[in-house]
């Protein structure tokens, strides 16, 4: 390490004297004992974090039947509004009448059982909300703690020497950040310390994680897709749901129906003209 | 008068578009990381390195559009230009810089 310091100091002296970019000779051992270990630790920590987030993710929870019925009736109304054009007038009107009546009456609103007219539970004491907030906090911690630890590790063990030369030039503003711990005022900004490799890795490792753990992220994506409707329903209160149902009933009552089978022959003929 | 536009419009599946985007992203990840490693091995510096990235990225987009999408990317994506050209640009550039820096330092 002492030799390295000599090389470094002489290199910087040459740079200062010549006033031009000088080539430093770095100890090749730096690659094997600093560059590779930092890279390996960053990749392994990233993979571990992804596995960890899968482990601490909340599992799929069961819902009471009334909640499901409520959600499904609302979904049914939305689907009728969105895809109603695929059925004929008669079918549409039948569904429209039934859903408008049912939703306006609030028949399927899931009301929590209250004892002797007691007030409904505070939404902030709801276990579902608390669980969701807790899992969010855990997720944040799982990504924040490893980053802090690695940064401390790099700063503590690999500070005070030049690790590598960047293949692209940088402005002088980066000098303080990328050459932290290297006390050479005239050294070119392209010669950087270990902490800059850490920053480059943090910014550029996303594609590597995607390639290494693509199966996991696919699973997570599909899990998220299945969980989202339940999560949003968990937050809603009966009063809110009732007003949503009433507005849906209004929408359905005034919905204009236009069947896709009207003039279908003309459209098909137009397509093949 | 019946409004036929609503029914003649092509219907797209959101799930499939998501899947297409994911696959395209993975493909670009592979290409740009490899291009970064090659650029580092060739010891290209500054402008030449970034030029290598731009050329690789544009070539990947063009080849993907013409070969894999059969010249009709509109059938597989919603906003073709942003989905294929701009959405992944920063991410791939960062990946490329990392791979480039790594192999440049390792070989040099």
mmCIF file of C-alpha atoms in Angstrom, chain A residues 31-32 35-36 39 85-86 163-169 190 197 200-201 203-208 210-211 214 217-218 221 225 258-263 267 271, chain B residues 1-8 15 18-19 22 25-27 29-30 33 44-47 50 91-92 94-102 104-108:
data_model
loop_
_atom_site.group_PDB
_atom_site.id
_atom_site.type_symbol
_atom_site.label_atom_id
_atom_site.label_comp_id
_atom_site.label_asym_id
_atom_site.label_seq_id
_atom_site.Cartn_x
_atom_site.Cartn_y
_atom_site.Cartn_z
ATOM 1 C CA UNK A 31 -8.720 -4.969 -9.068
ATOM 2 C CA UNK A 32 -8.791 -8.300 -7.294
ATOM 3 C CA UNK A 35 -13.048 -3.775 -7.405
ATOM 4 C CA UNK A 36 -14.200 -7.388 -7.561
ATOM 5 C CA UNK A 39 -18.984 -5.659 -7.158
ATOM 6 C CA UNK A 85 -71.935 -2.700 -26.212
ATOM 7 C CA UNK A 86 -71.207 -6.404 -26.711
ATOM 8 C CA UNK A 163 -9.036 2.581 -7.400
ATOM 9 C CA UNK A 164 -9.620 3.072 -11.098
ATOM 10 C CA UNK A 165 -9.685 5.374 -14.081
ATOM 11 C CA UNK A 166 -13.062 6.255 -15.523
ATOM 12 C CA UNK A 167 -13.310 5.881 -19.300
ATOM 13 C CA UNK A 168 -15.066 9.256 -19.642
ATOM 14 C CA UNK A 169 -14.145 12.761 -18.487
ATOM 15 C CA UNK A 190 -11.070 10.576 -14.075
ATOM 16 C CA UNK A 197 -17.468 2.617 -8.075
ATOM 17 C CA UNK A 200 -21.816 3.729 -10.412
ATOM 18 C CA UNK A 201 -22.889 0.250 -9.304
ATOM 19 C CA UNK A 203 -27.068 3.429 -10.528
ATOM 20 C CA UNK A 204 -26.230 0.765 -13.087
ATOM 21 C CA UNK A 205 -26.989 -2.579 -11.456
ATOM 22 C CA UNK A 206 -30.734 -2.581 -12.202
ATOM 23 C CA UNK A 207 -30.334 -4.335 -15.584
ATOM 24 C CA UNK A 208 -28.074 -6.955 -13.954
ATOM 25 C CA UNK A 210 -33.329 -7.888 -13.915
ATOM 26 C CA UNK A 211 -31.341 -10.546 -15.759
ATOM 27 C CA UNK A 214 -36.260 -12.063 -13.848
ATOM 28 C CA UNK A 217 -39.949 -10.142 -10.571
ATOM 29 C CA UNK A 218 -42.421 -11.817 -12.918
ATOM 30 C CA UNK A 221 -45.731 -8.610 -10.791
ATOM 31 C CA UNK A 225 -51.820 -7.681 -9.962
ATOM 32 C CA UNK A 258 -75.113 1.165 -28.421
ATOM 33 C CA UNK A 259 -74.857 -2.414 -29.624
ATOM 34 C CA UNK A 260 -71.817 -3.524 -31.595
ATOM 35 C CA UNK A 261 -74.018 -5.722 -33.800
ATOM 36 C CA UNK A 262 -75.810 -2.727 -35.282
ATOM 37 C CA UNK A 263 -74.628 -2.249 -38.848
ATOM 38 C CA UNK A 267 -68.446 -2.450 -41.191
ATOM 39 C CA UNK A 271 -62.970 -3.691 -43.892
ATOM 40 C CA UNK B 1 -76.215 7.884 -37.065
ATOM 41 C CA UNK B 2 -74.310 4.976 -35.667
ATOM 42 C CA UNK B 3 -70.793 5.701 -34.550
ATOM 43 C CA UNK B 4 -68.823 2.794 -35.986
ATOM 44 C CA UNK B 5 -65.338 4.063 -34.988
ATOM 45 C CA UNK B 6 -65.816 2.770 -31.474
ATOM 46 C CA UNK B 7 -66.186 -0.806 -32.704
ATOM 47 C CA UNK B 8 -63.728 -0.882 -35.583
ATOM 48 C CA UNK B 15 -51.505 -7.620 -19.746
ATOM 49 C CA UNK B 18 -46.969 -5.205 -20.077
ATOM 50 C CA UNK B 19 -45.439 -8.574 -20.926
ATOM 51 C CA UNK B 22 -40.923 -6.545 -19.908
ATOM 52 C CA UNK B 25 -36.571 -4.381 -21.420
ATOM 53 C CA UNK B 26 -34.810 -7.692 -20.692
ATOM 54 C CA UNK B 27 -33.537 -7.892 -24.264
ATOM 55 C CA UNK B 29 -30.594 -5.064 -20.723
ATOM 56 C CA UNK B 30 -28.696 -7.990 -22.240
ATOM 57 C CA UNK B 33 -24.602 -4.772 -20.766
ATOM 58 C CA UNK B 44 -12.772 2.984 -25.960
ATOM 59 C CA UNK B 45 -12.880 6.289 -24.086
ATOM 60 C CA UNK B 46 -15.193 9.300 -23.746
ATOM 61 C CA UNK B 47 -17.034 10.180 -26.955
ATOM 62 C CA UNK B 50 -20.963 6.995 -25.736
ATOM 63 C CA UNK B 91 -31.720 2.728 -17.338
ATOM 64 C CA UNK B 92 -29.772 1.189 -20.224
ATOM 65 C CA UNK B 94 -26.547 3.558 -16.597
ATOM 66 C CA UNK B 95 -26.139 -0.202 -17.116
ATOM 67 C CA UNK B 96 -23.879 0.422 -20.091
ATOM 68 C CA UNK B 97 -21.707 2.916 -18.157
ATOM 69 C CA UNK B 98 -21.349 0.448 -15.303
ATOM 70 C CA UNK B 99 -20.343 -2.442 -17.574
ATOM 71 C CA UNK B 100 -18.023 -0.168 -19.577
ATOM 72 C CA UNK B 101 -16.312 1.240 -16.466
ATOM 73 C CA UNK B 102 -15.958 -2.217 -14.949
ATOM 74 C CA UNK B 104 -12.309 -0.791 -18.718
ATOM 75 C CA UNK B 105 -10.815 -0.841 -15.213
ATOM 76 C CA UNK B 106 -10.368 -4.600 -15.205
ATOM 77 C CA UNK B 107 -8.574 -4.793 -18.548
ATOM 78 C CA UNK B 108 -6.707 -1.485 -18.445
#
